[in-house]
Amino acid sequence: MKATLYGLLGYPLEHSFSKSFFNNKFEAENIDAEYINFEIPDINMLMEVISEYYNLNGLNVTIPYKEQVIPFLDELDEDAANIGAVNVIKFIHNNGDLKLKGYNSDVIGFCDSISPLLKSHMKKALVLGTGGAAKAVCYGLKKLGIQPQLVSRKNSDKAISYAEITKEIINDHHIIVNTTPLGMYPNIDESPDIPYEYLTPEHLCYDLLYNPDETLFMKNAKAHGAVTKNGLEMLLLQAFASYDIWNSK
């Protein structure tokens, strides 16, 4: 067994990027560490994982546990607390005691990835989805001076519904971010139900998905001239940030 262990917490994990990314990094840089998947069907199994793997030094967290994991943590950093979602857990060992601290590197990856594409007229964004990733995206957009509007299947005090998206709303929101799994492999013929016909070259459509490289959401947006980007760079940037968090003093 390697000296240090890291891992990914989620369910399901068959299409996870993180395991191969980190293990390739460890091999290339001669780091005595290994990254494994913890595919658990219930978040209450987390403490069993921690007790079984004594050399575990950090975790990434993905769907559906970015919010559910918070009660198991001893502390949250400021961004994670404000977002209400965690995708990085740092293991802090002190004289035999273990403290778990939650962070959100999604917001780092998203902001650094989307910033070069932003134009002066882009002041408002539609954020498709309401899960942990959407929370990070909304927080990041606000930090960038952009007003986000959540979109969900049903309207609420926090979100409008897809059915409520009009031409006027599209014209008023020049950024559209898909944080839902719609269109992810193998369901590549799915896409969020928005009126793509109202998009223009003044719009930026950003998909957090990266498999396939070009989702149906992106294809539909590009057909009407919109600028598109997938989530691969965000994924890489948040992975770099995760490793920095785990190994910071």
XYZ file of N, CA and C in Angstrom:
747
model
N 0.845 -1.204 0.000
C 0.000 0.000 0.000
C 0.885 1.261 0.000
N 0.479 2.254 -0.733
C 1.232 3.504 -0.807
C 1.204 4.230 0.545
N 2.198 5.098 0.741
C 2.328 5.798 2.021
C 1.136 6.702 2.306
N 0.658 7.345 1.263
C -0.441 8.292 1.425
C -1.570 7.937 0.469
N -2.787 8.071 0.975
C -3.964 7.718 0.184
C -4.890 8.923 0.068
N -5.398 9.122 -1.141
C -6.437 10.118 -1.391
C -7.584 9.402 -2.090
N -8.741 10.057 -2.173
C -9.842 9.368 -2.823
C -10.994 10.278 -3.180
N -11.956 9.676 -3.870
C -13.160 10.369 -4.317
C -14.368 9.719 -3.685
N -15.210 10.549 -3.094
C -16.429 10.094 -2.430
C -17.623 10.465 -3.303
N -18.435 9.472 -3.676
C -19.605 9.756 -4.494
C -20.345 8.492 -4.857
N -21.404 8.636 -5.649
C -22.179 7.476 -6.094
C -23.113 7.886 -7.227
N -22.985 7.303 -8.417
C -21.978 6.318 -8.833
C -20.695 7.017 -9.296
N -19.649 6.221 -9.554
C -18.351 6.802 -9.899
C -17.714 6.163 -11.138
N -18.484 5.445 -11.937
C -17.862 4.712 -13.036
C -17.243 5.612 -14.099
N -17.681 6.872 -14.188
C -17.123 7.764 -15.207
C -16.229 8.843 -14.584
N -15.681 8.542 -13.411
C -14.873 9.529 -12.703
C -13.567 9.829 -13.428
N -13.233 11.102 -13.475
C -11.979 11.597 -14.054
C -10.849 11.575 -13.032
N -11.183 11.790 -11.778
C -10.181 12.092 -10.755
C -9.188 10.956 -10.525
N -9.640 9.717 -10.507
C -8.766 8.593 -10.175
C -7.590 8.492 -11.135
N -7.864 8.493 -12.433
C -6.774 8.376 -13.405
C -5.907 9.632 -13.406
N -6.529 10.808 -13.240
C -5.769 12.058 -13.235
C -4.737 12.060 -12.112
N -5.182 11.775 -10.891
C -4.269 11.863 -9.758
C -3.228 10.744 -9.768
N -3.628 9.531 -10.129
C -2.644 8.444 -10.153
C -1.587 8.670 -11.229
N -1.979 9.253 -12.364
C -0.988 9.619 -13.396
C -0.042 10.706 -12.869
N -0.610 11.645 -12.140
C 0.208 12.723 -11.546
C 1.208 12.145 -10.540
N 0.737 11.256 -9.676
C 1.617 10.680 -8.661
C 2.754 9.890 -9.309
N 2.430 9.134 -10.356
C 3.456 8.340 -11.033
C 4.472 9.236 -11.741
N 3.974 10.257 -12.423
C 4.855 11.146 -13.185
C 5.787 11.936 -12.274
N 5.317 12.263 -11.064
C 6.093 13.093 -10.156
C 6.754 12.294 -9.029
N 6.705 10.952 -9.166
C 7.321 10.066 -8.160
C 6.826 10.364 -6.750
N 5.528 10.573 -6.619
C 4.903 10.807 -5.315
C 4.388 9.470 -4.784
N 4.764 9.122 -3.560
C 4.364 7.842 -2.963
C 2.933 7.952 -2.437
N 2.002 7.951 -3.372
C 0.588 8.127 -3.019
C -0.288 7.392 -4.026
N -1.511 7.140 -3.619
C -2.487 6.487 -4.495
C -3.845 7.147 -4.307
N -4.638 7.162 -5.377
C -5.979 7.764 -5.356
C -6.980 6.669 -5.727
N -7.983 6.458 -4.887
C -8.974 5.419 -5.155
C -10.394 5.988 -5.035
N -11.335 5.277 -5.622
C -12.738 5.675 -5.569
C -13.435 5.022 -4.377
N -14.194 5.811 -3.634
C -15.045 5.297 -2.565
C -16.495 5.477 -3.010
N -16.977 4.461 -3.687
C -18.335 4.508 -4.245
C -19.299 3.963 -3.196
N -19.801 4.854 -2.354
C -20.665 4.419 -1.251
C -22.111 4.851 -1.524
N -23.068 3.952 -1.313
C -24.474 4.272 -1.597
C -25.145 5.116 -0.522
N -24.443 5.362 0.601
C -25.028 6.115 1.716
C -23.912 6.924 2.385
N -24.142 8.219 2.562
C -23.119 9.092 3.141
C -22.757 8.673 4.566
N -23.648 7.958 5.258
C -23.367 7.517 6.624
C -22.245 6.487 6.685
N -21.812 5.982 5.527
C -20.691 5.036 5.475
C -19.339 5.755 5.491
N -19.348 7.083 5.481
C -18.104 7.848 5.414
C -17.162 7.508 6.563
N -17.669 7.455 7.776
C -16.791 7.226 8.919
C -16.203 5.816 8.902
N -16.917 4.856 8.304
C -16.366 3.512 8.144
C -15.169 3.551 7.199
N -15.284 4.317 6.128
C -14.184 4.462 5.177
C -12.965 5.056 5.869
N -13.185 6.114 6.650
C -12.078 6.803 7.318
C -11.390 5.892 8.333
N -12.168 5.105 9.068
C -11.574 4.222 10.081
C -10.829 3.051 9.446
N -11.278 2.617 8.262
C -10.646 1.473 7.597
C -9.341 1.859 6.912
N -9.289 3.067 6.350
C -8.103 3.500 5.607
C -7.321 4.514 6.449
N -6.428 4.000 7.277
C -5.723 4.813 8.262
C -4.805 5.854 7.621
N -4.351 5.597 6.370
C -3.419 6.525 5.721
C -4.111 7.473 4.745
N -5.418 7.603 4.897
C -6.178 8.536 4.057
C -5.841 9.967 4.464
N -5.509 10.790 3.476
C -5.031 12.140 3.768
C -5.914 13.238 3.180
N -6.888 12.845 2.347
C -7.768 13.845 1.752
C -8.767 13.201 0.822
N -9.895 13.863 0.655
C -10.951 13.358 -0.217
C -11.479 14.459 -1.130
N -11.846 14.059 -2.324
C -12.745 14.871 -3.145
C -14.152 14.359 -2.928
N -15.137 15.212 -3.136
C -16.538 14.834 -2.954
C -17.306 15.229 -4.205
N -18.108 14.297 -4.718
C -18.910 14.594 -5.894
C -20.356 14.177 -5.657
N -21.174 14.228 -6.716
C -22.600 13.910 -6.645
C -22.796 12.537 -6.002
N -23.726 12.388 -5.043
C -24.693 13.379 -4.552
C -24.354 13.931 -3.164
N -23.063 13.967 -2.797
C -22.698 14.184 -1.398
C -22.096 15.543 -1.071
N -22.068 16.485 -2.021
C -21.410 17.764 -1.763
C -22.071 18.558 -0.630
N -23.353 18.352 -0.452
C -24.058 19.012 0.648
C -24.254 18.070 1.835
N -24.522 16.782 1.521
C -24.789 15.804 2.582
C -23.590 15.559 3.487
N -22.383 15.810 2.988
C -21.187 15.519 3.773
C -20.923 16.549 4.875
N -21.514 17.710 4.770
C -21.181 18.815 5.681
C -21.366 18.475 7.166
N -22.446 17.794 7.577
C -22.586 17.486 9.013
C -21.482 16.593 9.580
N -20.729 15.912 8.725
C -19.664 15.031 9.187
C -18.335 15.776 9.387
N -18.309 17.056 9.004
C -17.052 17.805 9.049
C -16.945 18.641 10.318
N -15.701 18.862 10.745
C -15.460 19.648 11.956
C -15.421 21.141 11.676
N -15.083 21.495 10.433
C -14.894 22.903 10.101
C -15.062 23.101 8.597
N -15.499 24.297 8.207
C -15.571 24.678 6.801
C -14.751 25.938 6.578
N -14.081 26.024 5.445
C -13.434 27.297 5.133
C -14.507 28.285 4.696
N -14.143 29.544 4.556
C -15.127 30.606 4.335
C -15.931 30.398 3.060
N -15.250 30.055 1.958
C -15.971 29.857 0.699
C -16.957 28.704 0.802
N -16.525 27.571 1.335
C -17.411 26.403 1.459
C -18.612 26.718 2.341
N -18.377 27.463 3.421
C -19.479 27.830 4.316
C -20.483 28.733 3.607
N -19.984 29.693 2.833
C -20.878 30.602 2.116
C -21.627 29.895 0.989
N -20.962 28.948 0.339
C -21.585 28.218 -0.767
C -22.593 27.202 -0.253
N -22.250 26.534 0.843
C -23.109 25.469 1.365
C -22.874 24.144 0.671
N -21.680 23.967 0.094
C -21.330 22.723 -0.577
C -19.816 22.529 -0.489
N -19.408 21.264 -0.377
C -17.995 20.904 -0.207
C -17.595 19.895 -1.271
N -16.442 20.095 -1.899
C -15.928 19.063 -2.806
C -14.494 18.653 -2.470
N -13.935 19.221 -1.398
C -12.600 18.838 -0.934
C -12.631 18.725 0.590
N -12.108 17.606 1.095
C -11.970 17.434 2.541
C -10.499 17.256 2.858
N -9.990 18.101 3.737
C -8.606 18.002 4.197
C -8.582 17.285 5.544
N -7.690 16.313 5.657
C -7.508 15.578 6.902
C -6.383 16.247 7.695
N -6.713 16.769 8.859
C -5.737 17.467 9.695
C -5.450 16.606 10.921
N -4.211 16.076 10.984
C -3.808 15.210 12.094
C -3.018 16.031 13.116
N -3.408 15.882 14.368
C -2.741 16.636 15.438
C -2.685 15.794 16.703
N -1.483 15.240 16.982
C -1.266 14.430 18.190
C -2.290 13.300 18.334
N -2.516 12.615 17.222
C -3.423 11.479 17.256
C -4.876 11.825 17.015
N -5.202 13.100 17.042
C -6.573 13.527 16.764
C -6.724 13.845 15.279
N -7.905 13.587 14.739
C -8.198 13.869 13.335
C -9.313 14.890 13.232
N -9.048 15.940 12.466
C -10.069 16.951 12.198
C -10.310 16.990 10.696
N -11.574 17.055 10.292
C -11.942 17.114 8.886
C -12.411 18.524 8.539
N -11.740 19.139 7.572
C -12.097 20.498 7.174
C -12.545 20.503 5.718
N -13.673 21.140 5.437
C -14.244 21.170 4.101
C -13.912 22.439 3.330
N -13.643 22.253 2.046
C -13.333 23.357 1.144
C -14.160 23.201 -0.131
N -14.164 24.235 -0.952
C -14.818 24.147 -2.258
C -13.857 24.629 -3.339
N -13.255 23.693 -4.060
C -12.357 24.071 -5.157
C -13.113 24.230 -6.474
N -14.391 23.827 -6.496
C -15.204 24.048 -7.701
C -15.250 25.529 -8.057
N -15.408 26.368 -7.039
C -15.530 27.806 -7.293
C -14.221 28.372 -7.853
N -13.091 27.825 -7.394
C -11.789 28.256 -7.925
C -11.681 27.876 -9.399
N -11.964 26.598 -9.693
C -11.873 26.126 -11.069
C -12.821 26.844 -12.000
N -14.052 27.077 -11.544
C -15.043 27.740 -12.393
C -14.634 29.176 -12.693
N -14.284 29.936 -11.676
C -13.935 31.349 -11.882
C -12.718 31.501 -12.791
N -11.684 30.695 -12.548
C -10.473 30.806 -13.360
C -10.718 30.374 -14.797
N -11.665 29.456 -14.998
C -11.947 28.938 -16.330
C -12.818 29.881 -17.152
N -13.822 30.476 -16.530
C -14.770 31.302 -17.288
C -14.285 32.747 -17.456
N -13.434 33.215 -16.555
C -13.024 34.628 -16.577
C -12.512 35.119 -17.932
N -11.648 34.354 -18.646
C -11.134 34.863 -19.926
C -12.201 35.032 -21.008
N -13.371 34.423 -20.809
C -14.432 34.484 -21.819
C -15.430 35.601 -21.563
N -15.325 36.251 -20.437
C -16.326 37.256 -20.069
C -16.132 38.555 -20.841
N -17.267 39.134 -21.259
C -17.278 40.422 -21.964
C -18.020 41.452 -21.113
N -17.827 42.695 -21.446
C -18.370 43.777 -20.611
C -19.891 43.767 -20.533
N -20.565 43.241 -21.581
C -22.038 43.257 -21.574
C -22.624 42.092 -20.767
N -21.785 41.189 -20.295
C -22.267 39.996 -19.580
C -22.421 40.303 -18.097
N -23.623 40.700 -17.712
C -23.894 41.119 -16.337
C -24.805 40.152 -15.579
N -25.528 39.306 -16.330
C -26.464 38.379 -15.688
C -26.296 36.985 -16.284
N -26.593 35.966 -15.447
C -26.424 34.580 -15.885
C -27.608 33.723 -15.445
N -27.981 32.778 -16.304
C -28.911 31.728 -15.932
C -28.086 30.512 -15.530
N -28.364 29.970 -14.359
C -27.655 28.785 -13.865
C -28.655 27.639 -13.829
N -28.443 26.671 -14.708
C -29.373 25.552 -14.851
C -29.027 24.478 -13.828
N -29.969 24.217 -12.911
C -29.735 23.266 -11.837
C -29.663 23.967 -10.499
N -29.845 23.195 -9.419
C -29.871 23.793 -8.078
C -29.066 22.994 -7.062
N -28.205 22.088 -7.521
C -27.416 21.256 -6.604
C -26.166 21.948 -6.101
N -25.251 21.147 -5.560
C -24.026 21.692 -4.982
C -23.172 22.435 -5.979
N -23.092 21.918 -7.209
C -22.292 22.595 -8.240
C -22.908 23.942 -8.597
N -24.236 23.998 -8.657
C -24.915 25.263 -8.963
C -24.641 26.300 -7.882
N -24.571 25.862 -6.629
C -24.274 26.782 -5.533
C -22.886 27.391 -5.694
N -21.913 26.544 -6.071
C -20.552 27.034 -6.275
C -20.499 28.003 -7.446
N -21.212 27.677 -8.532
C -21.240 28.532 -9.716
C -21.855 29.897 -9.379
N -22.968 29.892 -8.672
C -23.615 31.160 -8.301
C -22.694 32.017 -7.432
N -22.034 31.395 -6.488
C -21.099 32.112 -5.618
C -19.959 32.703 -6.441
N -19.430 31.893 -7.370
C -18.347 32.367 -8.225
C -18.772 33.515 -9.119
N -19.951 33.408 -9.706
C -20.458 34.476 -10.573
C -20.590 35.786 -9.793
N -21.089 35.701 -8.580
C -21.227 36.913 -7.759
C -19.865 37.540 -7.489
N -18.855 36.690 -7.233
C -17.500 37.207 -7.008
C -16.963 37.912 -8.254
N -17.445 37.481 -9.419
C -17.030 38.084 -10.689
C -17.911 39.271 -11.090
N -18.848 39.642 -10.223
C -19.708 40.793 -10.491
C -20.874 40.492 -11.404
N -21.270 39.216 -11.487
C -22.370 38.804 -12.366
C -23.522 38.302 -11.508
N -24.729 38.718 -11.864
C -25.920 38.344 -11.097
C -26.482 37.020 -11.614
N -26.492 35.964 -10.778
C -27.011 34.673 -11.231
C -28.502 34.507 -10.969
N -29.155 33.736 -11.821
C -30.552 33.354 -11.628
C -30.652 31.841 -11.776
N -31.030 31.152 -10.707
C -31.184 29.704 -10.763
C -32.391 29.309 -11.601
N -32.271 28.184 -12.296
C -33.370 27.622 -13.083
C -33.559 26.168 -12.662
N -34.795 25.805 -12.343
C -35.105 24.455 -11.907
C -36.345 23.942 -12.623
N -36.674 22.677 -12.401
C -37.866 22.120 -13.052
C -39.141 22.779 -12.524
N -39.100 23.192 -11.257
C -40.239 23.889 -10.672
C -39.773 25.222 -10.108
N -40.615 26.240 -10.243
C -40.212 27.542 -9.705
C -40.346 27.552 -8.184
N -39.583 28.423 -7.561
C -39.583 28.544 -6.106
C -39.153 29.961 -5.775
N -38.941 30.221 -4.488
C -38.484 31.557 -4.109
C -37.042 31.804 -4.548
N -36.306 30.718 -4.895
C -34.911 30.860 -5.319
C -34.701 30.641 -6.816
N -35.655 29.997 -7.474
C -35.433 29.599 -8.870
C -36.671 29.821 -9.725
N -36.424 30.141 -11.002
C -37.506 30.133 -11.975
C -37.525 28.753 -12.637
N -38.618 28.437 -13.300
C -38.709 27.144 -13.976
C -38.267 27.284 -15.427
N -37.932 26.156 -16.037
C -37.559 26.172 -17.459
C -38.685 26.744 -18.311
N -39.929 26.446 -17.935
C -41.086 26.908 -18.704
C -41.222 28.424 -18.689
N -40.608 29.064 -17.696
C -40.712 30.521 -17.568
C -39.645 31.276 -18.365
N -38.713 30.563 -18.992
C -37.638 31.236 -19.732
C -38.182 31.773 -21.060
N -38.253 33.073 -21.173
C -38.778 33.730 -22.368
C -37.642 34.318 -23.201
N -38.000 34.841 -24.351
C -37.013 35.523 -25.195
C -36.404 36.702 -24.440
N -37.217 37.398 -23.679
C -36.750 38.562 -22.925
C -35.723 38.142 -21.873
N -35.978 37.024 -21.213
C -35.045 36.536 -20.188
C -33.722 36.129 -20.834
N -33.801 35.451 -21.973
C -32.569 35.070 -22.693
C -31.805 36.326 -23.120
N -32.512 37.309 -23.619
C -31.873 38.557 -24.059
C -31.208 39.295 -22.903
N -31.726 39.089 -21.702
C -31.246 39.809 -20.524
C -30.132 39.054 -19.792
N -29.960 37.785 -20.118
C -28.959 36.949 -19.448
C -28.009 36.390 -20.512
N -26.838 36.987 -20.611
C -25.918 36.623 -21.692
C -24.996 35.449 -21.342
N -25.087 34.957 -20.131
C -24.347 33.762 -19.733
C -25.344 32.689 -19.312
N -25.170 31.474 -19.815
C -25.990 30.341 -19.396
C -25.049 29.204 -19.010
N -25.174 28.737 -17.762
C -24.287 27.687 -17.254
C -25.124 26.447 -16.935
N -24.751 25.327 -17.543
C -25.429 24.064 -17.240
C -24.687 23.331 -16.138
N -25.327 23.175 -14.978
C -24.726 22.411 -13.880
C -25.450 21.079 -13.684
N -26.393 20.753 -14.571
C -27.131 19.494 -14.464
C -26.363 18.380 -15.179
N -26.720 17.103 -14.930
C -26.072 16.005 -15.656
C -26.684 15.736 -17.025
N -27.627 16.553 -17.466
C -28.281 16.329 -18.754
C -27.281 16.429 -19.906
N -27.150 15.354 -20.663
C -26.230 15.328 -21.789
C -24.942 14.587 -21.508
N -24.753 14.153 -20.252
C -23.529 13.436 -19.901
C -23.568 12.015 -20.457
N -22.406 11.546 -20.918
C -22.298 10.172 -21.415
C -22.810 9.190 -20.363
N -23.617 8.176 -20.727
C -23.983 7.773 -22.088
C -25.235 8.441 -22.649
N -25.856 9.337 -21.871
C -27.122 9.960 -22.306
C -26.852 11.232 -23.100
N -26.118 11.072 -24.214
C -25.624 12.230 -24.963
C -26.699 12.910 -25.801
N -27.883 12.307 -25.900
C -28.961 12.921 -26.689
C -29.897 13.750 -25.814
N -29.477 14.066 -24.595
C -30.290 14.891 -23.692
C -29.667 16.273 -23.572
N -30.502 17.270 -23.318
C -30.014 18.628 -23.075
C -31.056 19.397 -22.276
N -30.631 20.407 -21.539
C -31.595 21.229 -20.802
C -32.627 21.848 -21.747
N -33.853 21.954 -21.276
C -34.965 22.424 -22.109
C -35.083 23.946 -22.021
N -34.236 24.619 -22.791
C -34.296 26.074 -22.872
C -34.559 26.482 -24.322
N -35.062 27.687 -24.567
C -35.326 28.128 -25.951
C -34.035 28.574 -26.655
N -33.304 27.612 -27.191
C -32.014 27.879 -27.832
C -32.131 28.857 -28.995
N -33.319 28.907 -29.619
C -33.487 29.757 -30.804
C -33.292 31.240 -30.505
N -33.335 31.629 -29.227
C -33.159 33.038 -28.875
C -31.701 33.404 -28.566
N -30.822 32.429 -28.601
C -29.406 32.706 -28.350
C -28.785 33.442 -29.527
N -27.726 34.183 -29.241
C -27.038 34.988 -30.256
C -25.521 34.868 -30.051
N -24.722 35.423 -30.948
C -23.271 35.452 -30.738
C -22.842 36.253 -29.506
N -23.769 36.988 -28.901
C -23.468 37.736 -27.680
C -23.571 36.874 -26.430
N -23.965 35.611 -26.596
C -24.159 34.720 -25.448
C -22.971 33.787 -25.247
N -22.745 33.441 -23.978
C -21.752 32.446 -23.587
C -22.489 31.300 -22.894
N -22.350 30.095 -23.443
C -22.998 28.915 -22.867
C -21.921 27.958 -22.360
N -21.860 27.791 -21.057
C -20.806 27.040 -20.381
C -21.410 25.780 -19.769
N -20.861 24.625 -20.114
C -21.363 23.350 -19.598
C -20.330 22.763 -18.644
N -20.722 22.476 -17.417
C -19.797 21.858 -16.476
C -19.419 20.433 -16.881
N -20.201 19.830 -17.769
C -19.888 18.479 -18.239
C -18.679 18.506 -19.173
N -17.988 17.386 -19.250
C -16.809 17.282 -20.121
C -16.788 15.969 -20.909
N -17.806 15.116 -20.697
C -17.898 13.854 -21.422
C -19.325 13.674 -21.911
N -19.578 13.916 -23.220
C -18.633 14.103 -24.321
C -18.009 15.517 -24.326
N -17.001 15.699 -25.189
C -16.324 16.996 -25.287
C -17.295 18.106 -25.644
N -18.212 17.809 -26.555
C -19.234 18.778 -26.941
C -20.601 18.168 -26.675
N -21.276 18.677 -25.667
C -22.595 18.162 -25.308
C -23.655 18.702 -26.258
N -24.838 18.116 -26.195
C -25.945 18.603 -27.028
C -26.305 20.036 -26.650
N -26.206 20.376 -25.374
C -26.409 21.752 -24.931
C -25.470 22.700 -25.677
N -24.214 22.318 -25.781
C -23.224 23.145 -26.475
C -23.497 23.190 -27.985
N -23.847 22.054 -28.557
C -24.149 22.015 -30.000
C -25.334 22.905 -30.334
N -26.380 22.822 -29.523
C -27.568 23.650 -29.758
C -27.244 25.132 -29.635
N -26.414 25.472 -28.656
C -26.033 26.869 -28.454
C -25.158 27.362 -29.600
N -24.196 26.545 -30.014
C -23.272 26.919 -31.086
C -24.015 27.108 -32.410
N -25.088 26.348 -32.609
C -25.882 26.464 -33.840
C -26.493 27.847 -33.996
N -26.649 28.559 -32.887
C -27.208 29.913 -32.925
C -26.126 30.967 -32.674
N -24.865 30.572 -32.806
C -23.761 31.531 -32.761
C -23.148 31.777 -31.403
N -23.689 31.149 -30.359
C -23.182 31.404 -29.012
C -21.777 30.832 -28.835
N -21.002 31.469 -27.984
C -19.700 30.942 -27.582
C -19.950 29.813 -26.584
N -19.219 28.701 -26.719
C -19.440 27.570 -25.818
C -18.119 27.105 -25.199
N -18.240 26.473 -24.028
C -17.072 25.874 -23.378
C -17.539 24.736 -22.487
N -16.759 23.656 -22.458
C -17.110 22.554 -21.563
C -16.354 22.671 -20.245
N -16.556 21.691 -19.357
C -16.038 21.808 -18.006
C -14.691 21.166 -17.761
N -13.977 20.753 -18.832
C -12.715 20.045 -18.617
C -11.667 20.922 -17.933
N -11.523 22.160 -18.397
C -10.528 23.038 -17.773
C -10.884 23.311 -16.317
N -12.162 23.533 -16.047
C -12.603 23.730 -14.663
C -12.240 22.517 -13.814
N -12.452 21.321 -14.379
C -12.143 20.088 -13.666
C -10.656 19.999 -13.335
N -9.815 20.327 -14.305
C -8.370 20.304 -14.081
C -7.962 21.329 -13.024
N -8.501 22.534 -13.138
C -8.130 23.592 -12.203
C -8.576 23.278 -10.778
N -9.791 22.692 -10.635
C -10.231 22.359 -9.283
C -9.427 21.188 -8.722
N -8.949 20.290 -9.611
C -8.114 19.183 -9.153
C -6.766 19.705 -8.642
N -6.157 20.643 -9.389
C -4.908 21.267 -8.930
C -5.122 21.926 -7.562
N -6.244 22.638 -7.443
C -6.543 23.328 -6.184
C -6.750 22.329 -5.047
N -7.386 21.199 -5.340
C -7.589 20.164 -4.319
C -6.264 19.694 -3.750
N -5.324 19.402 -4.641
C -4.031 18.891 -4.191
C -3.283 19.938 -3.354
N -3.397 21.189 -3.765
C -2.776 22.266 -2.989
C -3.383 22.363 -1.589
N -4.710 22.194 -1.501
C -5.392 22.258 -0.204
C -4.933 21.103 0.691
N -4.896 19.898 0.150
C -4.489 18.746 0.939
C -3.085 18.899 1.502
N -2.220 19.546 0.758
C -0.809 19.598 1.134
C -0.366 20.956 1.686
N -1.315 21.829 1.944
C -0.990 23.116 2.553
C -0.773 22.942 4.042
N 0.058 23.802 4.598
C 0.344 23.733 6.040
C -0.677 24.542 6.826
